[in-house]
């Protein structure tokens, strides 16, 4: 009886751990990759053109040279600070 309960609890713990791992938020790099991929798909890019676009997009070449791209949290902070002043 105790062994059955212990095994059931262990399986439950493993199940809950895997469910929690699946619900992680995306890192900024993963968010950028998703965004660039969606944009490339919307533009119907294929082959070398897609590779070039993805490379440039992931490098964030649209920003000014020497300017560091902001994370989503940093962007929110900047917007809130601008609204507060």
mmCIF file with all atom_site columns, C-alpha atoms in Angstrom:
data_model
loop_
_atom_site.group_PDB
_atom_site.id
_atom_site.type_symbol
_atom_site.label_atom_id
_atom_site.label_alt_id
_atom_site.label_comp_id
_atom_site.label_asym_id
_atom_site.label_entity_id
_atom_site.label_seq_id
_atom_site.pdbx_PDB_ins_code
_atom_site.Cartn_x
_atom_site.Cartn_y
_atom_site.Cartn_z
_atom_site.occupancy
_atom_site.B_iso_or_equiv
_atom_site.pdbx_formal_charge
_atom_site.auth_seq_id
_atom_site.auth_comp_id
_atom_site.auth_asym_id
_atom_site.auth_atom_id
_atom_site.pdbx_PDB_model_num
ATOM 1  C CA . UNK A 1 1  ? 0.000  0.000  0.000   1.00 0.00 ? 1  UNK A CA 1
ATOM 2  C CA . UNK A 1 2  ? 2.744  2.451  0.960   1.00 0.00 ? 2  UNK A CA 1
ATOM 3  C CA . UNK A 1 3  ? 4.770  1.557  -2.107  1.00 0.00 ? 3  UNK A CA 1
ATOM 4  C CA . UNK A 1 4  ? 1.793  2.177  -4.393  1.00 0.00 ? 4  UNK A CA 1
ATOM 5  C CA . UNK A 1 5  ? 1.228  5.572  -2.809  1.00 0.00 ? 5  UNK A CA 1
ATOM 6  C CA . UNK A 1 6  ? 4.924  6.432  -3.107  1.00 0.00 ? 6  UNK A CA 1
ATOM 7  C CA . UNK A 1 7  ? 5.057  5.435  -6.785  1.00 0.00 ? 7  UNK A CA 1
ATOM 8  C CA . UNK A 1 8  ? 1.901  7.447  -7.505  1.00 0.00 ? 8  UNK A CA 1
ATOM 9  C CA . UNK A 1 9  ? 3.353  10.514 -5.807  1.00 0.00 ? 9  UNK A CA 1
ATOM 10 C CA . UNK A 1 10 ? 6.620  10.183 -7.738  1.00 0.00 ? 10 UNK A CA 1
ATOM 11 C CA . UNK A 1 11 ? 4.804  9.957  -11.075 1.00 0.00 ? 11 UNK A CA 1
ATOM 12 C CA . UNK A 1 12 ? 2.708  12.970 -10.113 1.00 0.00 ? 12 UNK A CA 1
ATOM 13 C CA . UNK A 1 13 ? 5.826  14.944 -9.238  1.00 0.00 ? 13 UNK A CA 1
ATOM 14 C CA . UNK A 1 14 ? 7.490  14.062 -12.549 1.00 0.00 ? 14 UNK A CA 1
ATOM 15 C CA . UNK A 1 15 ? 4.332  15.023 -14.449 1.00 0.00 ? 15 UNK A CA 1
ATOM 16 C CA . UNK A 1 16 ? 4.048  18.392 -12.703 1.00 0.00 ? 16 UNK A CA 1
ATOM 17 C CA . UNK A 1 17 ? 7.723  19.125 -13.331 1.00 0.00 ? 17 UNK A CA 1
ATOM 18 C CA . UNK A 1 18 ? 7.381  18.514 -17.068 1.00 0.00 ? 18 UNK A CA 1
ATOM 19 C CA . UNK A 1 19 ? 4.209  20.610 -17.274 1.00 0.00 ? 19 UNK A CA 1
ATOM 20 C CA . UNK A 1 20 ? 5.960  23.500 -15.502 1.00 0.00 ? 20 UNK A CA 1
ATOM 21 C CA . UNK A 1 21 ? 8.929  23.282 -17.851 1.00 0.00 ? 21 UNK A CA 1
ATOM 22 C CA . UNK A 1 22 ? 6.657  23.530 -20.895 1.00 0.00 ? 22 UNK A CA 1
ATOM 23 C CA . UNK A 1 23 ? 5.169  26.824 -19.676 1.00 0.00 ? 23 UNK A CA 1
ATOM 24 C CA . UNK A 1 24 ? 8.421  28.802 -19.603 1.00 0.00 ? 24 UNK A CA 1
ATOM 25 C CA . UNK A 1 25 ? 8.474  32.238 -21.116 1.00 0.00 ? 25 UNK A CA 1
ATOM 26 C CA . UNK A 1 26 ? 10.624 32.880 -24.147 1.00 0.00 ? 26 UNK A CA 1
ATOM 27 C CA . UNK A 1 27 ? 14.013 34.513 -23.770 1.00 0.00 ? 27 UNK A CA 1
ATOM 28 C CA . UNK A 1 28 ? 14.641 37.774 -25.654 1.00 0.00 ? 28 UNK A CA 1
ATOM 29 C CA . UNK A 1 29 ? 16.650 35.824 -28.256 1.00 0.00 ? 29 UNK A CA 1
ATOM 30 C CA . UNK A 1 30 ? 13.786 33.367 -28.749 1.00 0.00 ? 30 UNK A CA 1
ATOM 31 C CA . UNK A 1 31 ? 11.320 36.245 -29.023 1.00 0.00 ? 31 UNK A CA 1
ATOM 32 C CA . UNK A 1 32 ? 13.519 37.913 -31.645 1.00 0.00 ? 32 UNK A CA 1
ATOM 33 C CA . UNK A 1 33 ? 13.821 34.622 -33.557 1.00 0.00 ? 33 UNK A CA 1
ATOM 34 C CA . UNK A 1 34 ? 10.039 34.163 -33.546 1.00 0.00 ? 34 UNK A CA 1
ATOM 35 C CA . UNK A 1 35 ? 9.435  37.726 -34.658 1.00 0.00 ? 35 UNK A CA 1
ATOM 36 C CA . UNK A 1 36 ? 12.016 37.571 -37.458 1.00 0.00 ? 36 UNK A CA 1
ATOM 37 C CA . UNK A 1 37 ? 10.653 34.217 -38.631 1.00 0.00 ? 37 UNK A CA 1
ATOM 38 C CA . UNK A 1 38 ? 7.102  35.588 -38.788 1.00 0.00 ? 38 UNK A CA 1
ATOM 39 C CA . UNK A 1 39 ? 8.278  38.630 -40.745 1.00 0.00 ? 39 UNK A CA 1
ATOM 40 C CA . UNK A 1 40 ? 10.240 36.469 -43.191 1.00 0.00 ? 40 UNK A CA 1
ATOM 41 C CA . UNK A 1 41 ? 7.205  34.233 -43.687 1.00 0.00 ? 41 UNK A CA 1
ATOM 42 C CA . UNK A 1 42 ? 4.952  37.256 -44.253 1.00 0.00 ? 42 UNK A CA 1
ATOM 43 C CA . UNK A 1 43 ? 7.352  38.491 -46.941 1.00 0.00 ? 43 UNK A CA 1
ATOM 44 C CA . UNK A 1 44 ? 7.408  34.992 -48.522 1.00 0.00 ? 44 UNK A CA 1
ATOM 45 C CA . UNK A 1 45 ? 11.206 34.890 -48.467 1.00 0.00 ? 45 UNK A CA 1
ATOM 46 C CA . UNK A 1 46 ? 12.897 31.632 -49.438 1.00 0.00 ? 46 UNK A CA 1
ATOM 47 C CA . UNK A 1 47 ? 16.399 30.291 -49.867 1.00 0.00 ? 47 UNK A CA 1
ATOM 48 C CA . UNK A 1 48 ? 19.343 32.668 -49.658 1.00 0.00 ? 48 UNK A CA 1
ATOM 49 C CA . UNK A 1 49 ? 17.115 35.734 -49.395 1.00 0.00 ? 49 UNK A CA 1
ATOM 50 C CA . UNK A 1 50 ? 15.505 34.281 -46.264 1.00 0.00 ? 50 UNK A CA 1
ATOM 51 C CA . UNK A 1 51 ? 18.876 33.367 -44.760 1.00 0.00 ? 51 UNK A CA 1
ATOM 52 C CA . UNK A 1 52 ? 20.195 36.871 -45.348 1.00 0.00 ? 52 UNK A CA 1
ATOM 53 C CA . UNK A 1 53 ? 17.047 38.474 -43.955 1.00 0.00 ? 53 UNK A CA 1
ATOM 54 C CA . UNK A 1 54 ? 17.063 36.257 -40.853 1.00 0.00 ? 54 UNK A CA 1
ATOM 55 C CA . UNK A 1 55 ? 20.735 36.968 -40.241 1.00 0.00 ? 55 UNK A CA 1
ATOM 56 C CA . UNK A 1 56 ? 20.242 40.725 -40.521 1.00 0.00 ? 56 UNK A CA 1
ATOM 57 C CA . UNK A 1 57 ? 17.068 40.652 -38.456 1.00 0.00 ? 57 UNK A CA 1
ATOM 58 C CA . UNK A 1 58 ? 18.654 38.623 -35.653 1.00 0.00 ? 58 UNK A CA 1
ATOM 59 C CA . UNK A 1 59 ? 21.651 40.948 -35.580 1.00 0.00 ? 59 UNK A CA 1
ATOM 60 C CA . UNK A 1 60 ? 19.149 43.777 -35.228 1.00 0.00 ? 60 UNK A CA 1
ATOM 61 C CA . UNK A 1 61 ? 20.921 45.671 -37.995 1.00 0.00 ? 61 UNK A CA 1
ATOM 62 C CA . UNK A 1 62 ? 18.045 48.173 -38.225 1.00 0.00 ? 62 UNK A CA 1
ATOM 63 C CA . UNK A 1 63 ? 19.152 49.884 -35.017 1.00 0.00 ? 63 UNK A CA 1
ATOM 64 C CA . UNK A 1 64 ? 21.754 52.612 -35.071 1.00 0.00 ? 64 UNK A CA 1
ATOM 65 C CA . UNK A 1 65 ? 25.385 51.483 -34.901 1.00 0.00 ? 65 UNK A CA 1
ATOM 66 C CA . UNK A 1 66 ? 26.605 51.183 -31.342 1.00 0.00 ? 66 UNK A CA 1
ATOM 67 C CA . UNK A 1 67 ? 23.040 51.298 -29.993 1.00 0.00 ? 67 UNK A CA 1
ATOM 68 C CA . UNK A 1 68 ? 22.161 48.322 -27.870 1.00 0.00 ? 68 UNK A CA 1
ATOM 69 C CA . UNK A 1 69 ? 18.722 46.786 -28.421 1.00 0.00 ? 69 UNK A CA 1
ATOM 70 C CA . UNK A 1 70 ? 16.428 46.841 -25.411 1.00 0.00 ? 70 UNK A CA 1
ATOM 71 C CA . UNK A 1 71 ? 14.738 43.853 -23.864 1.00 0.00 ? 71 UNK A CA 1
ATOM 72 C CA . UNK A 1 72 ? 10.935 43.937 -23.617 1.00 0.00 ? 72 UNK A CA 1
ATOM 73 C CA . UNK A 1 73 ? 11.214 44.737 -19.899 1.00 0.00 ? 73 UNK A CA 1
ATOM 74 C CA . UNK A 1 74 ? 13.591 47.628 -20.607 1.00 0.00 ? 74 UNK A CA 1
ATOM 75 C CA . UNK A 1 75 ? 11.217 48.941 -23.268 1.00 0.00 ? 75 UNK A CA 1
ATOM 76 C CA . UNK A 1 76 ? 8.338  48.882 -20.761 1.00 0.00 ? 76 UNK A CA 1
ATOM 77 C CA . UNK A 1 77 ? 10.468 50.716 -18.204 1.00 0.00 ? 77 UNK A CA 1
ATOM 78 C CA . UNK A 1 78 ? 11.416 53.374 -20.757 1.00 0.00 ? 78 UNK A CA 1
ATOM 79 C CA . UNK A 1 79 ? 7.768  53.885 -21.774 1.00 0.00 ? 79 UNK A CA 1
ATOM 80 C CA . UNK A 1 80 ? 6.640  54.135 -18.143 1.00 0.00 ? 80 UNK A CA 1
ATOM 81 C CA . UNK A 1 81 ? 9.400  56.625 -17.350 1.00 0.00 ? 81 UNK A CA 1
ATOM 82 C CA . UNK A 1 82 ? 8.427  58.750 -20.352 1.00 0.00 ? 82 UNK A CA 1
ATOM 83 C CA . UNK A 1 83 ? 4.786  58.754 -19.263 1.00 0.00 ? 83 UNK A CA 1
ATOM 84 C CA . UNK A 1 84 ? 5.717  59.649 -15.681 1.00 0.00 ? 84 UNK A CA 1
ATOM 85 C CA . UNK A 1 85 ? 7.635  62.773 -16.732 1.00 0.00 ? 85 UNK A CA 1
#
